[in-house]
mmCIF file of C-alpha atoms and ligand atoms in Angstrom:
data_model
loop_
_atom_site.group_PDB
_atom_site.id
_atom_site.type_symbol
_atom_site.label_atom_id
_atom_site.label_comp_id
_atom_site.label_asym_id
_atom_site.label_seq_id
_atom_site.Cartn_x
_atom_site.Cartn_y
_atom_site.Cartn_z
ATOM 1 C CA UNK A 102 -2.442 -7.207 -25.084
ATOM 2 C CA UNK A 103 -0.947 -5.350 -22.387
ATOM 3 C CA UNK A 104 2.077 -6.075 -19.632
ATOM 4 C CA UNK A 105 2.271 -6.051 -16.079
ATOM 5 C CA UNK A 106 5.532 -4.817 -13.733
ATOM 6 C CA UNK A 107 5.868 -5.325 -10.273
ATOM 7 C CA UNK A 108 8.667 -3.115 -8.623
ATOM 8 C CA UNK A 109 10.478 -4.829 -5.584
ATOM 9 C CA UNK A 110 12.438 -2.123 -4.477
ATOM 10 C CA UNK A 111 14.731 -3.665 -2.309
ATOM 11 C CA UNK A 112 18.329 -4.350 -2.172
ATOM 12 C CA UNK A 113 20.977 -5.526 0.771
ATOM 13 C CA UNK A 114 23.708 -3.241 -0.442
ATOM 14 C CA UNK A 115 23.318 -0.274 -3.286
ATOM 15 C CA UNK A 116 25.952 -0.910 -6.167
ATOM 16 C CA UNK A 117 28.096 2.284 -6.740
ATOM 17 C CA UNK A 118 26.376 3.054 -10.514
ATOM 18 C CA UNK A 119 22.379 2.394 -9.626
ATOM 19 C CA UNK A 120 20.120 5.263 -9.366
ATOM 20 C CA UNK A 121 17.199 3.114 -9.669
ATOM 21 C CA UNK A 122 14.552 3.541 -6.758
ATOM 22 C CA UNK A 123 15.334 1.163 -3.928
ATOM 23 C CA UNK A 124 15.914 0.914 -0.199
ATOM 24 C CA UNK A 125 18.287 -1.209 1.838
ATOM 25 C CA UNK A 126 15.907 -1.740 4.571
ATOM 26 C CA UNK A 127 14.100 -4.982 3.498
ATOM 27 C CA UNK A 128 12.145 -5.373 7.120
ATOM 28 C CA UNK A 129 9.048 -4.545 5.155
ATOM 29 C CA UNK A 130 8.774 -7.187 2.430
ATOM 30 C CA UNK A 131 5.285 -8.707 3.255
ATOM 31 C CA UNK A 132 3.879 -5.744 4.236
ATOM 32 C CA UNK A 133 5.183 -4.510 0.421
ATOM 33 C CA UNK A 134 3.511 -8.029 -1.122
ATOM 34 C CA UNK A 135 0.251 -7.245 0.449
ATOM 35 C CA UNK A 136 0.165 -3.406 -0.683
ATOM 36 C CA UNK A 137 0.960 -4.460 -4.027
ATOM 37 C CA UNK A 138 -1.523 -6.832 -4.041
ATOM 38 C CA UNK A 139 -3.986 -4.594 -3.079
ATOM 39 C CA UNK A 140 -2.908 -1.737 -5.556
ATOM 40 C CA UNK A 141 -3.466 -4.413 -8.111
ATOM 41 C CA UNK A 142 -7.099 -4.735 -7.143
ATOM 42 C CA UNK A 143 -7.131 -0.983 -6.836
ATOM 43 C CA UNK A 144 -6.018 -0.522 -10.642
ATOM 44 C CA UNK A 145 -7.654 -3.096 -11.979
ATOM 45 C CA UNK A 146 -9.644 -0.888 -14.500
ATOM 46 C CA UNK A 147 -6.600 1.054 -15.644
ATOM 47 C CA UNK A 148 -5.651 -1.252 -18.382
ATOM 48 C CA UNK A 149 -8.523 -1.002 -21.217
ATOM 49 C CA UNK A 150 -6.923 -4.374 -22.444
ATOM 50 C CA UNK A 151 -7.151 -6.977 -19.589
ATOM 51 C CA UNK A 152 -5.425 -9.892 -21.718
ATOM 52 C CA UNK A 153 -1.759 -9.808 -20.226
ATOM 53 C CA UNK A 154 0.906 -11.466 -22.296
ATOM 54 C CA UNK A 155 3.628 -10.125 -20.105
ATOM 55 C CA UNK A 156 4.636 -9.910 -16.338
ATOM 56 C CA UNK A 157 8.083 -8.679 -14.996
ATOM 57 C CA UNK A 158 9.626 -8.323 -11.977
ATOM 58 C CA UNK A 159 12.349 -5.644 -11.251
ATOM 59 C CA UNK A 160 13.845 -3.790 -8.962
ATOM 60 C CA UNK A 161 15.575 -3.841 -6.576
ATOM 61 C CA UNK A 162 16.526 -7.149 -5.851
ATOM 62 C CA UNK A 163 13.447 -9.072 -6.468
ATOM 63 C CA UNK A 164 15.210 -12.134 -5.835
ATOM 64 C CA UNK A 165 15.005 -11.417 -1.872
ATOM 65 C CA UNK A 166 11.321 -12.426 -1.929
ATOM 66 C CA UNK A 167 10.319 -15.907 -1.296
ATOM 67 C CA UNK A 168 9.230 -18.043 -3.516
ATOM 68 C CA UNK A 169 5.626 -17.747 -1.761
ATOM 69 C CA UNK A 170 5.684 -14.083 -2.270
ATOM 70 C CA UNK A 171 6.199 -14.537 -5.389
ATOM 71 C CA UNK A 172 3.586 -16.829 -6.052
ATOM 72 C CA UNK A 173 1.044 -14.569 -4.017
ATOM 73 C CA UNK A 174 1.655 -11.846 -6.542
ATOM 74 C CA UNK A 175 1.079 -14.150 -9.344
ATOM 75 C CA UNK A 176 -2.340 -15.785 -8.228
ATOM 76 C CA UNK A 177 -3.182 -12.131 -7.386
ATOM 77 C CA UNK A 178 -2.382 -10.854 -11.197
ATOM 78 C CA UNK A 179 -3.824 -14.363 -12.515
ATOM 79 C CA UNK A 180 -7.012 -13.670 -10.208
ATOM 80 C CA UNK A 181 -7.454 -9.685 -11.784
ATOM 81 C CA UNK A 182 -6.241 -10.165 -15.364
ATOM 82 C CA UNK A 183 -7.431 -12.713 -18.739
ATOM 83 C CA UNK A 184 -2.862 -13.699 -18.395
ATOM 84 C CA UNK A 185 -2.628 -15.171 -21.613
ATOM 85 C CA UNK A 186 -1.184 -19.170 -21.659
ATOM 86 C CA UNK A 187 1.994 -18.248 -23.300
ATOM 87 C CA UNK A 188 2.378 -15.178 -20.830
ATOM 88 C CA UNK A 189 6.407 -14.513 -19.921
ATOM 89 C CA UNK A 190 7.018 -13.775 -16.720
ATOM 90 C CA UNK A 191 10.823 -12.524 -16.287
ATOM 91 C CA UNK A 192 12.620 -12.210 -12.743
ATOM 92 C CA UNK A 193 15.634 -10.112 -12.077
ATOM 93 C CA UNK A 194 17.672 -11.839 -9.891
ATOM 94 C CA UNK A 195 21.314 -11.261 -8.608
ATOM 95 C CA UNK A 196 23.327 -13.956 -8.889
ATOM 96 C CA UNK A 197 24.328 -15.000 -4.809
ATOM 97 C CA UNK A 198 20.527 -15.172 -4.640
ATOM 98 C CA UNK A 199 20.469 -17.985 -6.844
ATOM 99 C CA UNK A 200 20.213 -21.514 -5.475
ATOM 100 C CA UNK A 201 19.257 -25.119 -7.422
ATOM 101 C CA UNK A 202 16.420 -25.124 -4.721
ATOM 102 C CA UNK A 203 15.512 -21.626 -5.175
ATOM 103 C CA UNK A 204 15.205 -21.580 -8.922
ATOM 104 C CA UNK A 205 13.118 -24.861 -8.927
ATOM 105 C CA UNK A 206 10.861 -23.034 -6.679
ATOM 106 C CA UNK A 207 10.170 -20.153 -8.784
ATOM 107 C CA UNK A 208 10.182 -22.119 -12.402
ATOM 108 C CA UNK A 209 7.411 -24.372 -10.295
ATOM 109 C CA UNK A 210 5.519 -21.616 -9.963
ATOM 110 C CA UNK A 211 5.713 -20.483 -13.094
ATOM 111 C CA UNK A 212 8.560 -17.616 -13.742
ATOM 112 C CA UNK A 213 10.026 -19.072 -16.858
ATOM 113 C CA UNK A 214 12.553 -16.179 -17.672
ATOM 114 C CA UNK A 215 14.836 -14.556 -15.620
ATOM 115 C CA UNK A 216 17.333 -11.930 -16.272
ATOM 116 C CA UNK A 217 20.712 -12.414 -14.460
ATOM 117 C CA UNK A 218 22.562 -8.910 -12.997
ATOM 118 C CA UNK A 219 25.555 -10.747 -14.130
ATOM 119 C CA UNK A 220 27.671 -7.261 -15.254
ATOM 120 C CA UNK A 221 31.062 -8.651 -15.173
ATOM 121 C CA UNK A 222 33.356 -12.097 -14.162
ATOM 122 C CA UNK A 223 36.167 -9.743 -13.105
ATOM 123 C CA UNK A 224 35.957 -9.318 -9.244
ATOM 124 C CA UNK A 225 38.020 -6.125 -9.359
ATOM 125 C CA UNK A 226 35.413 -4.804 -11.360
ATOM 126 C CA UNK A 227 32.615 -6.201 -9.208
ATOM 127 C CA UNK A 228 34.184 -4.520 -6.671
ATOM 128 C CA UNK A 229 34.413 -1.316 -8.206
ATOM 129 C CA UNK A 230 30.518 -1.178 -8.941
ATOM 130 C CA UNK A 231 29.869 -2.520 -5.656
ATOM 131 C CA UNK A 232 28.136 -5.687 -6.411
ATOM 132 C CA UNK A 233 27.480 -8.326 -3.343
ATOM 133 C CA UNK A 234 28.571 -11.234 -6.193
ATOM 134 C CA UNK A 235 31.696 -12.948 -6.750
ATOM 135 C CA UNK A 236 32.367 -14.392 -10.312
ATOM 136 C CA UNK A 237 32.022 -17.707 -9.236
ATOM 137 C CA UNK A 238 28.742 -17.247 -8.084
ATOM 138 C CA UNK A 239 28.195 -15.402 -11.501
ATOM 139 C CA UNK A 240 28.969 -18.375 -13.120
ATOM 140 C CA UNK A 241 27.031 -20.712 -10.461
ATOM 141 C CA UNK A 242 24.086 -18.565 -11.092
ATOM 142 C CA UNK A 243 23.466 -19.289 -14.969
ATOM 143 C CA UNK A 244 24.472 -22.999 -14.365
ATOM 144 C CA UNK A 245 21.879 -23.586 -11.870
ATOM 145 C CA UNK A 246 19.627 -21.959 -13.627
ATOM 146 C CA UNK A 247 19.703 -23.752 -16.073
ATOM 147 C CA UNK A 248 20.299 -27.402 -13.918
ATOM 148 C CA UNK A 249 17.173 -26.292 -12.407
ATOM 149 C CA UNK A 250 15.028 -26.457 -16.289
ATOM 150 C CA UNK A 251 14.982 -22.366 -17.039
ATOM 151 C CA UNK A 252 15.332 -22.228 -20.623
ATOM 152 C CA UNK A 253 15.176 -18.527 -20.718
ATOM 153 C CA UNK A 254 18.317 -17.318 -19.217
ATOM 154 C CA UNK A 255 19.056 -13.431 -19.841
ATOM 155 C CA UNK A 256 22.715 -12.327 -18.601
ATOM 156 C CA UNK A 257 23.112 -8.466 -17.986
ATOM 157 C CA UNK A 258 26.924 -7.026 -18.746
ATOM 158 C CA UNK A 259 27.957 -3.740 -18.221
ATOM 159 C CA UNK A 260 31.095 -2.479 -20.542
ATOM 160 C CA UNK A 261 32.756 1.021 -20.092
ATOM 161 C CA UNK A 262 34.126 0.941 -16.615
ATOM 162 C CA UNK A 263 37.356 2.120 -15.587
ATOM 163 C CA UNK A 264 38.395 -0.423 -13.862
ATOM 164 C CA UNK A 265 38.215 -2.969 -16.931
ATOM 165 C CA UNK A 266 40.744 -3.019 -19.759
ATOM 166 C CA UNK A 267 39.384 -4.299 -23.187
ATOM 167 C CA UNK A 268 40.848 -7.431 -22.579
ATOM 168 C CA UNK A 269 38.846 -7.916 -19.534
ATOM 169 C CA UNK A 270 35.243 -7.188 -21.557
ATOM 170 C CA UNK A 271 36.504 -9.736 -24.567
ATOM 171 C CA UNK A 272 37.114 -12.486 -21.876
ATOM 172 C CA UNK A 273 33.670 -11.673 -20.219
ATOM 173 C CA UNK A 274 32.036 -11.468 -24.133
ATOM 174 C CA UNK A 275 33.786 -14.977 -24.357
ATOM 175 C CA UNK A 276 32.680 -16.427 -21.015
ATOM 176 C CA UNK A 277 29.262 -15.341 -21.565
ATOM 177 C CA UNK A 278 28.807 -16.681 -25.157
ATOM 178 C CA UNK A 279 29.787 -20.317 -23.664
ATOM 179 C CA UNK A 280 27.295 -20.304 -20.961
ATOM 180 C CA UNK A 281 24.517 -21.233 -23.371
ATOM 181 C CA UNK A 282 22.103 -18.214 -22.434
ATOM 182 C CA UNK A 283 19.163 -17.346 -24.749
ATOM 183 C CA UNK A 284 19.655 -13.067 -24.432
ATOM 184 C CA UNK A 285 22.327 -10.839 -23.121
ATOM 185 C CA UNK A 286 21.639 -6.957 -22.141
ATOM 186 C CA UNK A 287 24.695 -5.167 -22.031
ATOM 187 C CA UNK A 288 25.060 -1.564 -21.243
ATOM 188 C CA UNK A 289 27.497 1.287 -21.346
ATOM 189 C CA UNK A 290 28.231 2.341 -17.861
ATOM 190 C CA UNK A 291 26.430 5.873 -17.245
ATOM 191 C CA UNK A 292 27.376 8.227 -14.380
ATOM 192 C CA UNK A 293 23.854 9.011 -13.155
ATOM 193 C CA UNK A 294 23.800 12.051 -10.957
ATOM 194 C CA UNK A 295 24.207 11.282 -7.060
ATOM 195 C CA UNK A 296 25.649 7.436 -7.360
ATOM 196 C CA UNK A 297 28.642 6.826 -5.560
ATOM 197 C CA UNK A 298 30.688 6.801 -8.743
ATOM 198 C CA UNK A 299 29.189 9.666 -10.224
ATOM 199 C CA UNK A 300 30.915 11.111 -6.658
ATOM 200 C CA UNK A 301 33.817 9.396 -7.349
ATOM 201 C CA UNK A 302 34.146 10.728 -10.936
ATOM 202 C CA UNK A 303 33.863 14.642 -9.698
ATOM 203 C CA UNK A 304 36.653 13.998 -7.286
ATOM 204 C CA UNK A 305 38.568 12.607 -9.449
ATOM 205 C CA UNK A 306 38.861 9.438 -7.717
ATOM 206 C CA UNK A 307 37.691 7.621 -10.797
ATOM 207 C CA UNK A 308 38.157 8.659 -14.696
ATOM 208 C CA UNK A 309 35.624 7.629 -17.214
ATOM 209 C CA UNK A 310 37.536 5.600 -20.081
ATOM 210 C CA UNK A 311 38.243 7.153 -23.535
ATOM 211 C CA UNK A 312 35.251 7.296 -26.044
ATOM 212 C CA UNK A 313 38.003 5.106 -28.210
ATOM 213 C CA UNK A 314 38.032 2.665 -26.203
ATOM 214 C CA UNK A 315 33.950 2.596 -25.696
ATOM 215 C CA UNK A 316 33.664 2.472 -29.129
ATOM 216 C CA UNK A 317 36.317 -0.592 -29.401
ATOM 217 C CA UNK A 318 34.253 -2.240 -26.570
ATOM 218 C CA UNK A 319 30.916 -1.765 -28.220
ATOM 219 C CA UNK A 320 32.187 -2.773 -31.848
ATOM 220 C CA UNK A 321 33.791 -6.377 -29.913
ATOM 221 C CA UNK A 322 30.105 -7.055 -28.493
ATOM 222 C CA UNK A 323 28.185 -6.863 -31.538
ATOM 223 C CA UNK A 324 31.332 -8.722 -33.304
ATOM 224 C CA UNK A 325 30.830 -11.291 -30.756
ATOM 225 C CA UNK A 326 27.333 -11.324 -30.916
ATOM 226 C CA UNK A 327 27.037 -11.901 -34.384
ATOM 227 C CA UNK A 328 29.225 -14.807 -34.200
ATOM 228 C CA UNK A 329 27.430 -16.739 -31.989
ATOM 229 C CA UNK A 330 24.275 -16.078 -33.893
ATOM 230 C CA UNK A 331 22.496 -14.007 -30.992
ATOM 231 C CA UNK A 332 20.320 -10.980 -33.091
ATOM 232 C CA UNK A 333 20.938 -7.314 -32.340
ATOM 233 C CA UNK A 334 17.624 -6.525 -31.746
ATOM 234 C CA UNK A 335 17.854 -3.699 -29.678
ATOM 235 C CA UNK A 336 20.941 -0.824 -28.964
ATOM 236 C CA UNK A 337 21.669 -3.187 -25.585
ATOM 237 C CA UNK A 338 20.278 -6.217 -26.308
ATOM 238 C CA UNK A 339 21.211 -9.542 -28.207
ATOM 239 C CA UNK A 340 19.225 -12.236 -28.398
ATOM 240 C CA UNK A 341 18.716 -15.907 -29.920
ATOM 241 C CA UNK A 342 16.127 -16.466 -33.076
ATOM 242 C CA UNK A 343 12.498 -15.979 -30.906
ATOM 243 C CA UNK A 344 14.070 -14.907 -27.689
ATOM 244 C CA UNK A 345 13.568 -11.321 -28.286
ATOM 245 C CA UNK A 346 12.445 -9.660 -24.449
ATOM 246 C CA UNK A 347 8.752 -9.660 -25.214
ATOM 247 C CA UNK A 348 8.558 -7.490 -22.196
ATOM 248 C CA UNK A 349 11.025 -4.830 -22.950
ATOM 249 C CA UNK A 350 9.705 -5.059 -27.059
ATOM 250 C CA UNK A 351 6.352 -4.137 -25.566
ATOM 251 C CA UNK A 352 7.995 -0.935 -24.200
ATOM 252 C CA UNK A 353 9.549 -0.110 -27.299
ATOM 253 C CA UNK A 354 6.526 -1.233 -29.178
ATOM 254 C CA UNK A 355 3.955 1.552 -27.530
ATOM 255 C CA UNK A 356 2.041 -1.462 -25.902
ATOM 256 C CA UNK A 357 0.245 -0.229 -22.275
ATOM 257 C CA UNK A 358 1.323 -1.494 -18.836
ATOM 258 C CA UNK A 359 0.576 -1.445 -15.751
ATOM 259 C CA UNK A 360 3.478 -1.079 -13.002
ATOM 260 C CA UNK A 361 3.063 -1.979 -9.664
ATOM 261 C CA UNK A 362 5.073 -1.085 -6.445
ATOM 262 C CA UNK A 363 6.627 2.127 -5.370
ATOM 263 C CA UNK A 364 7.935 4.062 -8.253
ATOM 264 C CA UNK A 365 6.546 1.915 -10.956
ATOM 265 C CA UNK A 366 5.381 3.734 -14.121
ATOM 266 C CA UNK A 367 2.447 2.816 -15.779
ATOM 267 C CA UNK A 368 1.573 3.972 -19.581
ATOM 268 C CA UNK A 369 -2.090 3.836 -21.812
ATOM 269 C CA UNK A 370 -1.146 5.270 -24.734
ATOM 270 C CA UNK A 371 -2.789 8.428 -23.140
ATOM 271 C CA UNK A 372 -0.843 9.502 -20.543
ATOM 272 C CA UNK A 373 2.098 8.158 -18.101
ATOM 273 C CA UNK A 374 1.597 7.564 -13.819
ATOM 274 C CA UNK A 375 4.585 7.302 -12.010
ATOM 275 C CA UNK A 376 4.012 5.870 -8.130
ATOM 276 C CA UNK A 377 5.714 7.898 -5.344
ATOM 277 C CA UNK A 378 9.286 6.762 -4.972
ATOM 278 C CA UNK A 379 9.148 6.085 -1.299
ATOM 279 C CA UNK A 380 8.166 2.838 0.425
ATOM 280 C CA UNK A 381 7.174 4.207 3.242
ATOM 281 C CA UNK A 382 4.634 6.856 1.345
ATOM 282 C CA UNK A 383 3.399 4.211 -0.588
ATOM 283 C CA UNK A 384 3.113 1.996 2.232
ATOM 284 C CA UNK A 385 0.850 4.405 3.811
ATOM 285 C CA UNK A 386 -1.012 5.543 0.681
ATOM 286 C CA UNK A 387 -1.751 2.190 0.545
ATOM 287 C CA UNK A 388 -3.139 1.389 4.297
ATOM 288 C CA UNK A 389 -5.676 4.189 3.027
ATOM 289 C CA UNK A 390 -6.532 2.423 0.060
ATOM 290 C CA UNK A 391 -4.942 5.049 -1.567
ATOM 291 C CA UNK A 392 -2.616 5.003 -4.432
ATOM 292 C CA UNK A 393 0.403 7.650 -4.150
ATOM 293 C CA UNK A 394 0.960 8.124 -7.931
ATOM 294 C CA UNK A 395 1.744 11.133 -10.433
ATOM 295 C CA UNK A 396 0.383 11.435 -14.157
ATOM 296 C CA UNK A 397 0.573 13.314 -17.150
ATOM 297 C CA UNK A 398 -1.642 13.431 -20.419
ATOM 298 C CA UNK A 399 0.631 12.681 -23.229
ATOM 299 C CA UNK A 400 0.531 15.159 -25.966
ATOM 300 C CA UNK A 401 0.823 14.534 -29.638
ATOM 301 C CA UNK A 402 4.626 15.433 -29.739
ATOM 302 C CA UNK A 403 5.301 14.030 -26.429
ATOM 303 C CA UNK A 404 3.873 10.785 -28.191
ATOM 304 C CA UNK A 405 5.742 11.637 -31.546
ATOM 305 C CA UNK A 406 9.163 11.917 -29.598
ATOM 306 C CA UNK A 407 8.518 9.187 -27.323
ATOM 307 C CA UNK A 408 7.831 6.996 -30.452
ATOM 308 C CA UNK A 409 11.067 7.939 -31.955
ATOM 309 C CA UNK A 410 13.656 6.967 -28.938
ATOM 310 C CA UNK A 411 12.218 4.289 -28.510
ATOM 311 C CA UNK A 412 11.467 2.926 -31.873
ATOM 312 C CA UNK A 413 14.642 3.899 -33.048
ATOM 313 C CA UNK A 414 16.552 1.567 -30.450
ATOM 314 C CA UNK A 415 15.231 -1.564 -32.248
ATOM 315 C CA UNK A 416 16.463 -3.099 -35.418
ATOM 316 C CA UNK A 417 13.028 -2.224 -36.597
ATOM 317 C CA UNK A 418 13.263 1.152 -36.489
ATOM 318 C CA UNK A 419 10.568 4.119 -37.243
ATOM 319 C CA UNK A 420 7.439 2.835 -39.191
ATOM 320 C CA UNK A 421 6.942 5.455 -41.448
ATOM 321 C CA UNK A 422 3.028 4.330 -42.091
ATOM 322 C CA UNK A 423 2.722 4.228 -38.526
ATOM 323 C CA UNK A 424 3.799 7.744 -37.982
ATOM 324 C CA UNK A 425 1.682 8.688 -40.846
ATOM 325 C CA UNK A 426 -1.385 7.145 -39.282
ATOM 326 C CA UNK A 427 -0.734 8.400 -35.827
ATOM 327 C CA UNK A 428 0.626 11.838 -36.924
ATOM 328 C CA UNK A 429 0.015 12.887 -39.703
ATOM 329 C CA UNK A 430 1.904 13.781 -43.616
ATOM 330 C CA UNK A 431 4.146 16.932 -41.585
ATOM 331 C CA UNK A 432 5.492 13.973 -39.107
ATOM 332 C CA UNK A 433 6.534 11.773 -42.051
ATOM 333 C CA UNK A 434 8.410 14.414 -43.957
ATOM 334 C CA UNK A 435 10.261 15.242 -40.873
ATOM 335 C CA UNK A 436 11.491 11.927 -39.796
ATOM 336 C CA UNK A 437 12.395 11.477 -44.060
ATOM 337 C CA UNK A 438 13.908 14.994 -43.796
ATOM 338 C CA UNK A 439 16.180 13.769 -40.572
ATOM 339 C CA UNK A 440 16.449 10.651 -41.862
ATOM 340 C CA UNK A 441 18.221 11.722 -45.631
ATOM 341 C CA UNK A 442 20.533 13.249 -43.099
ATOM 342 C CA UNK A 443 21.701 10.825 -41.287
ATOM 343 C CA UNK A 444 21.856 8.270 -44.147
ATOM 344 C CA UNK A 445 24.289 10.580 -45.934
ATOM 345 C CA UNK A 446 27.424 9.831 -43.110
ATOM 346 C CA UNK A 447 26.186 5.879 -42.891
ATOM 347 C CA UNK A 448 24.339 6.522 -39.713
ATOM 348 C CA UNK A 449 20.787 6.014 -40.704
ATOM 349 C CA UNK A 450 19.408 3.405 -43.032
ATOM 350 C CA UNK A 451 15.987 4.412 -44.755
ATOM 351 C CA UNK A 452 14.364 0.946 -46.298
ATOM 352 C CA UNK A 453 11.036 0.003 -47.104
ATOM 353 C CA UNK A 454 9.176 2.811 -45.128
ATOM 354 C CA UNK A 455 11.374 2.132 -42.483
ATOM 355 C CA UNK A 456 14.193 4.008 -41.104
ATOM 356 C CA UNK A 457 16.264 2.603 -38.624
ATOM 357 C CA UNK A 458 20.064 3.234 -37.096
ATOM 358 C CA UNK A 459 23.146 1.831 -38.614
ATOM 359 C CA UNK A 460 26.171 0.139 -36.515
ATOM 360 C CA UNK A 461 27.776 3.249 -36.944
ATOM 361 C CA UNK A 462 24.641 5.712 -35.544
ATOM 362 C CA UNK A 463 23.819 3.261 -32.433
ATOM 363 C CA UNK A 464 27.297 4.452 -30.664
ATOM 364 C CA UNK A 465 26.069 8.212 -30.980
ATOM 365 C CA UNK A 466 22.030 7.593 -30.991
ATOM 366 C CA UNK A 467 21.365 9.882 -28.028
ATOM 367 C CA UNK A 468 22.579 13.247 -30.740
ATOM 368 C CA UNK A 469 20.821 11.258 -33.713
ATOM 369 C CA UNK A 470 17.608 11.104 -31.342
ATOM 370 C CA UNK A 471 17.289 14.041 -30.079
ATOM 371 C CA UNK A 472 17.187 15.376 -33.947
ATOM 372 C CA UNK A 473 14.351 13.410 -34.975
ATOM 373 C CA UNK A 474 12.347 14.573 -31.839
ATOM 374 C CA UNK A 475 10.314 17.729 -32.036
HETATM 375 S S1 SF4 B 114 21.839 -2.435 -9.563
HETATM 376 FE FE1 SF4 B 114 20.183 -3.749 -8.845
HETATM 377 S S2 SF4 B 114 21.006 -4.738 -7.013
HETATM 378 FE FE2 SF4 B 114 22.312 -2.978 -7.412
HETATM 379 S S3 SF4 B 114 21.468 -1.326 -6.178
HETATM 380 FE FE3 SF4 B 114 20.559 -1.175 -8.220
HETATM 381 S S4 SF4 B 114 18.661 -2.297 -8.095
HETATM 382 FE FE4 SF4 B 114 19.910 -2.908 -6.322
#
């Protein structure tokens, strides 16, 4: 079964941390819809499995399309693809976009996920990161969600920023865990290259906050996750019994997709396309019946390594019988060879032809990554 990801890259004001694709001129959102719709009819060959169990929206913003647009892009996907009964379909959506009438729009038309960009209740630190949300219409947002029947409610967090003392991220850890949500992604805040704050940071404006206190901020969310029963199923993500991100899992789980919309990424096992990050080169790609894209055949190590970030991410971990049947004997006594390592300082756990990161690895799993990768 594969997945399908549309990318709606567009957004009425860029937040300070993003360095996601997206443009703040949204004049061109049906003329987007319709290329989209027609790339999907151009790619319709590209997945060798057509049975689609997942379809995501991102972005962006894609919570500045209509419902209708929406909808257009579903029949079109429903119309191309076997989409499986159960299929998820996930919307990001920012919060102030988020009306009762709204949401019972898209859940009529089938979205029955949606990921909120909730990132903090603390308006100073809102502020800071530029969002276009208050935290009252944070908190609107997951109520009328679910007033409005979702029953798959993900809330996104961000932890790390300068402008928020610990106390601040334990009262957002505590408002969060009351709001009855089903899955909570919370990330570290990174300074991506050319975002305002990575500006900010090199003159000094800003300072990033002491690996101490990331560490204390990290070791609060899993303590708070844990008591409220949510399952740490992936380095940023916590979710109920069976409300894992089947989406996201399918990432980490080497499934292929298909992503849609200018600089969407698209993966078969074989090799990786990445679509032209410009809307206006895609745009015109597209009036050609073109399709602006990049790819690259995926070697066996390129395979290997991508296997290990992002298998080691999940509380699964590395399948040791997997890598043996995809790589070979020489693979397996590497990752056991890395993995004896690691389990030495309580980092690693190796179980059961398994070996996976401990609490105390996740904080530092970019260094204890890059080891098992070849
Ligand atoms: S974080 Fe989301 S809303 Fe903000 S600029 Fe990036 S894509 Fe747009």
């Amino acid at each position: 079964m594969s997945g399908i990801y549309f990318h709606i890259p567009f957004c009425k004001v860029k937040c300070s941390y993003c360095d996601f694709y997206k443009t703040t001129n949204i004049s061109k959102m049906s003329e987007l819809v319709s290329a989209i719709k027609l790339e999907l009819w151009l790619r319709k060959d590209y997945l060798a499995d057509r049975s689609i169990k997942t379809i995501y929206f991102g972005g962006g913003t894609p919570s500045l399309l209509s419902a209708a647009q929406i909808d257009s892009l579903l029949k079109a996907c429903f119309s191309v693809f076997d989409v499986q009964d159960n299929v998820e379909i996930t919307m990001e959506a920012n919060p102030d976009d988020l009306n009762l009438e709204y949401l019972q729009s898209i859940l009529k038309i089938g979205i029955n996920r949606l990921s909120i960009g909730v990132q903090s209740f603390s308006q100073t630190d809102l502020m800071l990161m530029k969002r276009r949300h208050n935290p009252i219409q944070a908190k609107n947002a997951v109520k009328f969600a679910r007033q409005a029947g979702f029953k798959n409610i993900s809330v996104d967090l961000i932890y790390g920023v300068p402008s928020m003392p610990f106390e601040q991220w334990k009262a957002n850890l505590n408002e969060v865990f009351k709001m009855d949500v089903q899955h909570i992604s919370a990330y570290h805040l990174t300074y991506h290259q050319n975002t305002q704050l990575w500006n900010d940071l090199k003159k000094g404006k800003i300072q990033e906050i002491e690996e101490t206190e990331s560490v204390l901020q990290f070791n609060e969310l899993t303590k708070q996750a844990k008591a409220n029963n949510f399952i740490h199923y992936e380095i940023s993500n916590f979710s109920k019994e069976v409300f894992f991100s089947q989406h996201n899992s399918s990432y980490w789980n080497q499934t292929d997709y298909l992503g849609l919309g200018p600089s969407a990424h698209s993966y078969d096992k074989k090799s990786r396309q990445w679509n032209v990050s410009s809307l206006t080169h895609y745009l015109l790609a597209l009036s050609h019946n073109k399709i602006p894209f990049e790819s690259e055949i995926l070697e066996v190590k390129e395979r290997f390594n991508d296997y290990m970030i992002t298998s080691l991410r999940t509380m699964w971990g590395i399948d040791l019988e997997y890598v043996l049947s995809e790589f070979g004997q020489s693979y397996v006594s590497h990752v056991k060879n890395i993995g004896k390592k690691y389990s030495k300082s309580n980092q690693v756990i190796l179980k059961n032809n398994s070996v996976k990161l401990a609490q105390d690895g996740m904080f530092v799993s970019d260094t204890i990554m890059s080891e098992f990768m070849l």
